[in-house]
Coordinates of C-alpha atoms and ligand atoms in Angstrom, one line a residue:
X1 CA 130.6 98.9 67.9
X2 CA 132.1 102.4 68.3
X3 CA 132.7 102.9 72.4
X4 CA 134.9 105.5 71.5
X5 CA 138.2 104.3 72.0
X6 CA 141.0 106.1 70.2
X7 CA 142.6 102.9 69.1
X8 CA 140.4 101.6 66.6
X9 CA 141.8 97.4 66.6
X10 CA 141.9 95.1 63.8
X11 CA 138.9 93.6 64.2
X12 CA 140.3 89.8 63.2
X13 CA 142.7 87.4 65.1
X14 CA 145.4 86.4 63.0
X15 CA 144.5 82.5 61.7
X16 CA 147.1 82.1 59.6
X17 CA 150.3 83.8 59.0
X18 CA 152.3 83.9 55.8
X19 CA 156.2 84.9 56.7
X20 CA 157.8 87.4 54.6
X21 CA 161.7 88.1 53.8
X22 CA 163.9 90.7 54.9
X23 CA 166.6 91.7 52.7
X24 CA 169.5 93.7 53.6
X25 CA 169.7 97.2 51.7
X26 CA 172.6 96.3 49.9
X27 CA 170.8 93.3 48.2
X28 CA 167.2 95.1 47.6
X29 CA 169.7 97.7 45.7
X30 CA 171.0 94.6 43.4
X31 CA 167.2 93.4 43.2
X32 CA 166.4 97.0 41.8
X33 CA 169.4 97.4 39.5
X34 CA 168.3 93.8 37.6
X35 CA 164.7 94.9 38.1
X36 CA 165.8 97.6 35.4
X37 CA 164.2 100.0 38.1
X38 CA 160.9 98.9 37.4
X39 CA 159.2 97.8 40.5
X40 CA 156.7 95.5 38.7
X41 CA 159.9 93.3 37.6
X42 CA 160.8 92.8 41.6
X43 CA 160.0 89.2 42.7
X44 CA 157.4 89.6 45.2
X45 CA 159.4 87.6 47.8
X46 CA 162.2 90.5 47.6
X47 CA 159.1 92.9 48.7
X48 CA 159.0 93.1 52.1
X49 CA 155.2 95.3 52.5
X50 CA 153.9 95.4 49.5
X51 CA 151.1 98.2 48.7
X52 CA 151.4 98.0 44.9
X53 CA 147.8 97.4 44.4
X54 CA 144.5 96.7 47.1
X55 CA 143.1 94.2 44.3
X56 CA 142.9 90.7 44.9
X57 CA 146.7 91.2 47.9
X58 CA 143.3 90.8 50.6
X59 CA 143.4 88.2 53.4
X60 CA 140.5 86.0 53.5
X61 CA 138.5 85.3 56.4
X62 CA 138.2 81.8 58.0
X63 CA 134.2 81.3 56.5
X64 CA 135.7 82.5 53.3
X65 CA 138.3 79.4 53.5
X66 CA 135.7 77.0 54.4
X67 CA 133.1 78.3 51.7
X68 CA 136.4 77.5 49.2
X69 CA 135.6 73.6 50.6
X70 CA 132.3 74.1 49.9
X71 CA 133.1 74.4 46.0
X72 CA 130.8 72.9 43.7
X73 CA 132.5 72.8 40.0
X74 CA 129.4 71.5 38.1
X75 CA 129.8 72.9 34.9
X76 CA 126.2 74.8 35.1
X77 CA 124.2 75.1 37.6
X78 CA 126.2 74.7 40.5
X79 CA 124.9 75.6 43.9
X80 CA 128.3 77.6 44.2
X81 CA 126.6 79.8 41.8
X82 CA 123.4 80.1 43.2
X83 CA 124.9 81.1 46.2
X84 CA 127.0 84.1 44.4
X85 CA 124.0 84.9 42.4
X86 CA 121.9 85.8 45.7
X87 CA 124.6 87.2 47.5
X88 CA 125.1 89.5 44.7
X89 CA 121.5 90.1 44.9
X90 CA 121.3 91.0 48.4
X91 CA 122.8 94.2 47.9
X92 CA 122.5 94.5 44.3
X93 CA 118.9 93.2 43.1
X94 CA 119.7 93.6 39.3
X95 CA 117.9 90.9 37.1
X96 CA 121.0 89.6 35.1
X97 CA 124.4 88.7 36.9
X98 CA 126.9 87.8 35.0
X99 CA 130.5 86.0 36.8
X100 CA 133.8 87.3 35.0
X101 CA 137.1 86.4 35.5
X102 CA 137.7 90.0 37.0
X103 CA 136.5 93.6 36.4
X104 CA 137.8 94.3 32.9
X105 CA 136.4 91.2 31.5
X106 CA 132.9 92.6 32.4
X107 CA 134.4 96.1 30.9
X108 CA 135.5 94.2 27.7
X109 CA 132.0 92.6 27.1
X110 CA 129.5 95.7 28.1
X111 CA 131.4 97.8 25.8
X112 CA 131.7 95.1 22.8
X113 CA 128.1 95.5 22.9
X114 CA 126.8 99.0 23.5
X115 CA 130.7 100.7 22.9
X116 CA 131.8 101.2 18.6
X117 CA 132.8 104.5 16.7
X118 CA 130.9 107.6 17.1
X119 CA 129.6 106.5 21.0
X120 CA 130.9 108.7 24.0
X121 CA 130.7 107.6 27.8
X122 CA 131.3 109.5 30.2
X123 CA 132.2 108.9 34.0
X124 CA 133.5 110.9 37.0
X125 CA 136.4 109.1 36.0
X126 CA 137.3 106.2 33.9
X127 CA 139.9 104.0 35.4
X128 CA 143.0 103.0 32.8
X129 CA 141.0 99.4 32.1
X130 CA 137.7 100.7 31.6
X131 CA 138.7 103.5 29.3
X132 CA 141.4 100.9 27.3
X133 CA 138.2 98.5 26.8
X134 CA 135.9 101.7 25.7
X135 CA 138.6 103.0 23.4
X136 CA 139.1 99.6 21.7
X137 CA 135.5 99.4 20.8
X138 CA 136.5 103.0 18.7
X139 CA 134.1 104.8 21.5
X140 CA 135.8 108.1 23.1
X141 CA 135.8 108.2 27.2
X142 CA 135.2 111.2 29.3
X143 CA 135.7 112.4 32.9
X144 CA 134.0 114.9 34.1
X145 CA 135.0 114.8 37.5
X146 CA 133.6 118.2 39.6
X147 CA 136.8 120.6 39.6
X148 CA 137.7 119.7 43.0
X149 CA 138.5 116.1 42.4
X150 CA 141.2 117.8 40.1
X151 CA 143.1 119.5 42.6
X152 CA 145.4 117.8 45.1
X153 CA 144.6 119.5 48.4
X154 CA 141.1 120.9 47.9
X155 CA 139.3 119.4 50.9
X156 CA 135.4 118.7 49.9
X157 CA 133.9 115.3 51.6
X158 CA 133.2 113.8 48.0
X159 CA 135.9 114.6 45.4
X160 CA 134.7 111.7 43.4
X161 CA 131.4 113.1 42.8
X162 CA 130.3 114.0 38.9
X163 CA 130.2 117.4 37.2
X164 CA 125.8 117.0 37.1
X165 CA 126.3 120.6 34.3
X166 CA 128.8 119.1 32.7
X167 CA 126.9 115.7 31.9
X168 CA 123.8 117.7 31.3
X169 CA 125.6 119.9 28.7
X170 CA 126.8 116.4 26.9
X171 CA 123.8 114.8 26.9
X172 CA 121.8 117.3 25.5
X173 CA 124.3 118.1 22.8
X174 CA 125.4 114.3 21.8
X175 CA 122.6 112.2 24.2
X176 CA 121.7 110.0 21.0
X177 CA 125.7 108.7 21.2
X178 CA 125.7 108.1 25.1
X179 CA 124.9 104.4 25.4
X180 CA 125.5 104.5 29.5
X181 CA 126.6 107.0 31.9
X182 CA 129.4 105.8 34.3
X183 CA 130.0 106.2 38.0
X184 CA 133.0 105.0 39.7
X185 CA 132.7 104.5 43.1
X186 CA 135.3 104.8 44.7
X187 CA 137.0 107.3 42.4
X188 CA 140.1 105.1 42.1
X189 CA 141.8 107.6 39.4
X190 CA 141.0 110.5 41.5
X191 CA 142.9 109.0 44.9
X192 CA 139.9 107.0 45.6
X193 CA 137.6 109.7 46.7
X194 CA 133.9 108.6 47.6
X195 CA 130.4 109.7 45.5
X196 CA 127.7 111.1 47.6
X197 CA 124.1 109.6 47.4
X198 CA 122.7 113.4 46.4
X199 CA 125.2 113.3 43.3
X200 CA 124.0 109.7 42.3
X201 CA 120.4 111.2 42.8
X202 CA 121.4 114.3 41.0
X203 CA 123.1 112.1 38.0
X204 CA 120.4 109.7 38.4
X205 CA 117.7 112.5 37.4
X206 CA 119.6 114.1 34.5
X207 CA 120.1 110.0 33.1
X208 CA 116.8 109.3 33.3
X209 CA 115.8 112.9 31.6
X210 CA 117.4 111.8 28.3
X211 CA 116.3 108.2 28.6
X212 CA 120.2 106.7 29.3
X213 CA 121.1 104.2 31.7
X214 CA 123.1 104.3 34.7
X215 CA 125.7 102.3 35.2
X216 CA 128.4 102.0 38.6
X217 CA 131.6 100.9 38.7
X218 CA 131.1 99.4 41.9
X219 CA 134.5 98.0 42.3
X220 CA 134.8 99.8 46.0
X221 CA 130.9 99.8 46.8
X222 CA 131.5 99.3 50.4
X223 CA 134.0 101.9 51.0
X224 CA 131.9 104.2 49.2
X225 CA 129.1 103.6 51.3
X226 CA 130.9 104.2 55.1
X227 CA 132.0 107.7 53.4
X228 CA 128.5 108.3 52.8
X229 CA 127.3 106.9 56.6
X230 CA 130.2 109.2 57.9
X231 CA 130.2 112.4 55.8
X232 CA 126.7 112.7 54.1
X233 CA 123.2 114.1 56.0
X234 CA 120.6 111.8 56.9
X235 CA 123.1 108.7 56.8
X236 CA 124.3 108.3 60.3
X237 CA 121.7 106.0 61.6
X238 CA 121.6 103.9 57.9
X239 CA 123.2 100.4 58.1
X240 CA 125.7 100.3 55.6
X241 CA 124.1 97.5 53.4
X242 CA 120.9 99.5 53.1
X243 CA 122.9 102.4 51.4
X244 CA 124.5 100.2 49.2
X245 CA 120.9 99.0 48.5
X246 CA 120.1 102.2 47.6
X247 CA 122.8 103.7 45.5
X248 CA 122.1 100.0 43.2
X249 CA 118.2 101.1 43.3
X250 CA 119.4 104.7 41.3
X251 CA 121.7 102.4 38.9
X252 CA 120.6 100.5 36.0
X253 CA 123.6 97.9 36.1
X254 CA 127.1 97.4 37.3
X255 CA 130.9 96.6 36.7
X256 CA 132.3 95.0 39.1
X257 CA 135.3 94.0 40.3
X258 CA 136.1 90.9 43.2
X259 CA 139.6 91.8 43.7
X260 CA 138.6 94.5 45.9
X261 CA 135.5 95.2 48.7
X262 CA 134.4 91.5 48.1
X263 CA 137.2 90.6 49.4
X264 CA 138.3 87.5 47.2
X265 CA 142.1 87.0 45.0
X266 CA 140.2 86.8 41.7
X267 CA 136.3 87.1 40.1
X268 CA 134.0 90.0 39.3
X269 CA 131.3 90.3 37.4
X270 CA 128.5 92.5 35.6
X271 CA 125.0 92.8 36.2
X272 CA 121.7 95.1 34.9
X273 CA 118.4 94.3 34.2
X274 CA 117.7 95.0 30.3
X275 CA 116.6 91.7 28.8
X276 CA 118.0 91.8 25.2
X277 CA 121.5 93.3 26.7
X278 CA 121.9 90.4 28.6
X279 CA 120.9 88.0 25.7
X280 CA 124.2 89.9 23.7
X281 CA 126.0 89.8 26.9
X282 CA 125.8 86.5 27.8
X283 CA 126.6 84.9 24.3
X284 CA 130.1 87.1 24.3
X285 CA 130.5 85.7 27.5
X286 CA 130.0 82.0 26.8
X287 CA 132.8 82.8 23.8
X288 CA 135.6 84.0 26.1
X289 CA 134.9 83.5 29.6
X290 CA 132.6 80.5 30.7
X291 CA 129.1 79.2 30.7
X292 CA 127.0 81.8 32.4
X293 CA 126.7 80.0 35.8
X294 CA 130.9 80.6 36.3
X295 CA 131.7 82.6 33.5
X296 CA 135.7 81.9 34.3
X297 CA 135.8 81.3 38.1
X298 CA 135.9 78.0 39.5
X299 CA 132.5 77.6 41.9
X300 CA 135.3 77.5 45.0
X301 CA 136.0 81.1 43.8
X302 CA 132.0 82.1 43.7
X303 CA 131.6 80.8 47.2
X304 CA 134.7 83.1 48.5
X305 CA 132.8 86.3 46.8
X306 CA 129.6 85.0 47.9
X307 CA 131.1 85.0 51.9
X308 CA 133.3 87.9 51.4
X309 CA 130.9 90.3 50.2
X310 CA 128.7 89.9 53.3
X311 CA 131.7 90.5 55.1
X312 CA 132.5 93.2 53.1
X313 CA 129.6 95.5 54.5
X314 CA 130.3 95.0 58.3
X315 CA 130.9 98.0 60.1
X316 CA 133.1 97.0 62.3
X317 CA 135.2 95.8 59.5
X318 CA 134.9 99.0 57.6
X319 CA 135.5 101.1 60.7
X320 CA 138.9 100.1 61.1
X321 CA 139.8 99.7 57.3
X322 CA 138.9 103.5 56.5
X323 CA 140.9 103.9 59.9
X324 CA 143.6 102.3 58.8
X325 CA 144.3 104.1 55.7
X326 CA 143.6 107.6 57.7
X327 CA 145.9 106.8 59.8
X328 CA 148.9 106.2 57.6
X329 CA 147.8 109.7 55.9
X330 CA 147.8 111.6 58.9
X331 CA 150.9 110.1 60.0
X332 CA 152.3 111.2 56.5
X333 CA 150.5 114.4 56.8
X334 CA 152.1 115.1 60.0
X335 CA 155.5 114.5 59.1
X336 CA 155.0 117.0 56.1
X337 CA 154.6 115.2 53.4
X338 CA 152.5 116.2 50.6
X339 CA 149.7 113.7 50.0
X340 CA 146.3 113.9 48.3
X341 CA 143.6 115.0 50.6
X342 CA 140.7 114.3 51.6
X343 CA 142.2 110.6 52.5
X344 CA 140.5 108.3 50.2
X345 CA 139.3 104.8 51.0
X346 CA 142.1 102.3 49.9
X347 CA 145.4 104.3 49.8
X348 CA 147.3 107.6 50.1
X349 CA 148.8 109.2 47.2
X350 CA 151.7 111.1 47.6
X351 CA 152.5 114.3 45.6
X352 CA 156.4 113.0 44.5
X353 CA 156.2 116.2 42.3
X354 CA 156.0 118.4 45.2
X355 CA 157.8 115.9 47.4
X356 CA 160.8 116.0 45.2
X357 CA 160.6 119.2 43.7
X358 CA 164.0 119.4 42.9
X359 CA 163.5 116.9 39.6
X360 CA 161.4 117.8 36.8
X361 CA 158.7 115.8 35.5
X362 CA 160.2 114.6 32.5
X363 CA 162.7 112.9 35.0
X364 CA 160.0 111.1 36.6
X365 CA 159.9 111.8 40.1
X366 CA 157.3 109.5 40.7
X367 CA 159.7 106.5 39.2
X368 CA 162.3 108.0 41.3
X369 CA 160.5 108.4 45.0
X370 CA 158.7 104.4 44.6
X371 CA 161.9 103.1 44.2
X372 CA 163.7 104.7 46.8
X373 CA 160.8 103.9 49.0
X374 CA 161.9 99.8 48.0
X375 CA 165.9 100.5 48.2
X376 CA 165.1 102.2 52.0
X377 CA 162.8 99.6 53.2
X378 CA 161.4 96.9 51.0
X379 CA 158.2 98.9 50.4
X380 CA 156.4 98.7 46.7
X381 CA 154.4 101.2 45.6
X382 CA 153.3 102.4 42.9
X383 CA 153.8 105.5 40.1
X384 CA 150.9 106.9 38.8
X385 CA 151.9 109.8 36.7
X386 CA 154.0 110.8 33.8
X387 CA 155.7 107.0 33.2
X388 CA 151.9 105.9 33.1
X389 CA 150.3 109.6 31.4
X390 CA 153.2 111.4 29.6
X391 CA 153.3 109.8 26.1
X392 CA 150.6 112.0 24.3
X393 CA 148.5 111.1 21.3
X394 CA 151.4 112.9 18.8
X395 CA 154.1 110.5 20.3
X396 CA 155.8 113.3 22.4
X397 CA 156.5 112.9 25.9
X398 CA 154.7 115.7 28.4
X399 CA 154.5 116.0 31.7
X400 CA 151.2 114.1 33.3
X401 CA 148.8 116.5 35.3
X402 CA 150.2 115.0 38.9
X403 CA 153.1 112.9 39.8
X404 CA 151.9 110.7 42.5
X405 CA 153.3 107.9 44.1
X406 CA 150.7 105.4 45.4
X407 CA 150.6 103.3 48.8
X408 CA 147.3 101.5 48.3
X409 CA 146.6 99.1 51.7
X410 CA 145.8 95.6 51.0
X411 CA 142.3 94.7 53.5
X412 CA 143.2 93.0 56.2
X413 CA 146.5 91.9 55.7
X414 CA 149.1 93.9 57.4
X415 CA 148.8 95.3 61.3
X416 CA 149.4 98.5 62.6
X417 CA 152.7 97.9 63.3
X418 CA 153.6 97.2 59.6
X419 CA 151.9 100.9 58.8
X420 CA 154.4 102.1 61.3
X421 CA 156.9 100.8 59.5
X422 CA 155.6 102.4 56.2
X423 CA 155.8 105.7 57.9
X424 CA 159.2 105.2 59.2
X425 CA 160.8 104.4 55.8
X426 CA 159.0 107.5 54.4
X427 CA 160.3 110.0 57.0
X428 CA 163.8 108.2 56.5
X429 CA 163.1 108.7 52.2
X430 CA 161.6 112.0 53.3
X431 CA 165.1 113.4 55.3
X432 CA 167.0 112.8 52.0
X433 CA 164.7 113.6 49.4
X434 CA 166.9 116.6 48.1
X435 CA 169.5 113.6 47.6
X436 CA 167.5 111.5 45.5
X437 CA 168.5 111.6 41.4
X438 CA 165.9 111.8 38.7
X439 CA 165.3 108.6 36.0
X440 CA 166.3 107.9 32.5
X441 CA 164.0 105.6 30.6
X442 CA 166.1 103.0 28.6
X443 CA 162.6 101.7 27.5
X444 CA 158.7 102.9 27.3
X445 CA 156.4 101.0 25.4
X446 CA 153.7 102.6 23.3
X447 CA 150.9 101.6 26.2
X448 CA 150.1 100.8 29.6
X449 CA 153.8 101.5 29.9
X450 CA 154.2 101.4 33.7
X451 CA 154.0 97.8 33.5
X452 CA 157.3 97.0 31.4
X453 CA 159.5 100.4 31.0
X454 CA 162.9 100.2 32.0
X455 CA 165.2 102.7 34.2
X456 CA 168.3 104.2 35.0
X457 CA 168.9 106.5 37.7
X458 CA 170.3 109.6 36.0
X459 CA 174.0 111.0 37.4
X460 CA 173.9 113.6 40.4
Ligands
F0G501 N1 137.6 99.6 37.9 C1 138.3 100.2 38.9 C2 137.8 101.4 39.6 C3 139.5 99.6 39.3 O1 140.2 100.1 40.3 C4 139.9 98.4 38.7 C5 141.2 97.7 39.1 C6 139.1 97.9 37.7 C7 138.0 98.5 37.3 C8 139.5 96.6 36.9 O2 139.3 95.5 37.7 O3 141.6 94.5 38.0 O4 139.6 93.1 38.4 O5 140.2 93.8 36.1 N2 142.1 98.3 39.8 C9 143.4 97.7 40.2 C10 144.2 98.8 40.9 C11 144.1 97.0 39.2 O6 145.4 98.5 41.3 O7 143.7 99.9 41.2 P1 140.2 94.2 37.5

């Protein structure tokens, strides 16, 4: 219910807690140094709050933990699945559901299929998995995110939403190679920036104009939907679950991963309602993943999806999580510190280019500002720019487009105070910034680099 406080509570007592270690400043520098400045070589028990990813860090709810007791691990035909396959269907009546071990293993089997040399998809814009399993097939991916989602601090109320000319122009020049049109909703890439229902309808229309499918990557459905109650005509009075109803009615299938809205550690899955795709589909899946009915999840981890994604579309839940993250932004805005606007649904992004503008981008700022963020106060984050975008297809090295830094906020599982705390260590990065030296990689690996290059902190 919305009385119209100003303090918007977590809307959960604490059940369980799970302590966490402080480590002196001294010591996280030592951590660092032998981390080869690469945050995702930390132990996570040297991380005090951790916002390195929102996928699969959420808490789960009490009925999520008792559903895990109600895991049933026949081999087929459990009634775990059964009860993931209609609470998938609830808000997302597609014919064929198929359980993956996350979101990229659905990736990895639609494109097998419909992917291969010669075939373009586009999307507002791909995230690094989807566009790693389209490019493997041979395919080509394209964004074609409206111009605003490009820019940093344009304000428009859906910055994920898709160029509708730009997808017409491509289909009507290449439609023949277009095996599915993507939307990704949230637009993680972007800053996690919400699709309105009129662009859906409006990419809907020009899909089903040239005869091509529809496809979401629903990974942050929910979050999607409360921009769309909040922001879009028409959807004040809707409950959330019916607009997620509807944007699957303008969709022929789905991506999907657990790890995030459903609230669950692990799972996903992928879902659509063509007959002889799902015949293809399913025998890849059986091959890598599982028999159809758990397709790589044990039935304790369908009943968790199964109770989390009803949870999931509360509006009381989804109240305070959009507050939550607004709050950290505005906080951050407010102390001046450059970060992507609008706020999007599951974390800020800080502009470390313009943050640090005393380093170039070849000395990765980025690198630089999410590591001093640990050294100050135990906090991981995570660079998303030119250590992750600046190796180009030549082999040079180039500056990426943005250099942000991201603080993505786990669901439910850190308090207000903890935010606070967030903030705090910014301002402190934030009143030495001019301070803070650029990075040398000793090591970058041809792709997804992020996850293994290696640092040093270049000399003032
Ligand atoms: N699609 C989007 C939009 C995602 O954000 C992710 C994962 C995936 C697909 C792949 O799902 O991890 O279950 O295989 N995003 C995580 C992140 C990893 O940190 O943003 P997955």
């Amino acid at each position: 219910m919305d009385d119209g406080f100003r303090t918007i509570i977590e809307p959960f007592r604490i059940h369980s807690v799970e302590p966490m270690r402080m480590l002196d400043r001294a010591e996280r520098q030592r951590r660092l140094a032998e981390a080869e400045y690469n945050l995702f070589a930390l132990h996570a028990d040297d991380v005090l709050i951790d916002l390195l990813t929102d996928s699969g860090t959420g808490a789960m709810s009490s009925e999520q933990w008792a559903a895990v007791q109600r895991g049933n691990e026949a081999y087929a035909g459990a009634p775990s699945w059964f009860r993931f396959e209609a609470a998938v269907k609830e808000l997302f009546p597609f014919r064929h559901v198929l359980p993956t071990h996350q979101g990229r293993a659905a990736e990895r089997i639609l494109f097998s299929v419909v992917g291969g040399p010669g075939k373009v998809v586009p999307n507002n814009t791909h995230f690094d998995t989807t566009r790693a399993n389209i490019e493997a097939t041979g395919a080509e991916a394209v964004d074609l995110i409206i111009p605003e989602g490009r820019q940093p601090r344009t304000e428009h109320p859906f910055k994920g939403n898709m160029d509708v000319a730009a997808l017409e122009r491509l289909l009507a020049g290449r439609g023949g190679d277009v095996p599915l049109v993507m939307l990704t909703i949230t637009n993680n890439s972007g800053g996690g920036q919400p699709v309105s229902m009129a662009n859906m309808r409006a990419v809907r229309a020009v899909c089903a104009r040239h005869g091509r499918p529809l496809f979401l990557d629903a990974c942050r459905f929910a979050e999607n939907a409360w921009f769309i109650k909040t922001r879009e005509a028409g959807y004040a009075g809707v409950a959330v679950a019916d607009i997620v109803r509807e944007m699957a009615s303008l969709a022929d299938g789905m991506t999907m991963s657990a790890k995030k809205d459903p609230l669950a550690n692990i799972g996903g899955w992928l879902a659509f309602n063509d007959d002889p795709l799902a015949e293809q589909c399913r025998n890849l899946e059986i091959l890598t993943e599982g028999f159809p009915t758990y397709g790589g999840l044990a039935g304790r981890d369908l009943e968790a999806i199964a109770v989390g994604l009803r949870e999931a579309v509360d509006e009381d839940y989804l109240r305070y999580r959009i507050a939550s993250v607004r709050y950290l932004g505005d906080a951050l805005r407010r102390l001046g510190v450059p970060v992507v606007v609008p706020f999007g649904g599951h974390a800020i992004f800080i502009d470390a280019r313009e943050f640090l503008s005393h380093l170039p981008p070849l000395s990765y700022p980025g690198q630089s500002l999410a590591c001093a963020l640990y050294v100050e106060g135990g906090v991981r984050s995570c660079e998303i720019g030119t250590v992750m975008f600046g190796r180009q297809v030549d082999g040079t090295e180039q500056p990426a487009p943005m250099d942000l830094v991201r603080l993505a906020v786990p669901r439910r599982t850190y308090t207000q105070s903890h935010l606070d705390y967030v903030i705090e260590v910014v301002e402190r990065v934030a009143a030495k910034a001019g301070d803070l030296v650029g990075m040398k990689a000793t090591y970058l690996p041809g792709r997804l680099r992020h996850f293994t290059a290696r640092f040093q902190p270049l000399p003032h």
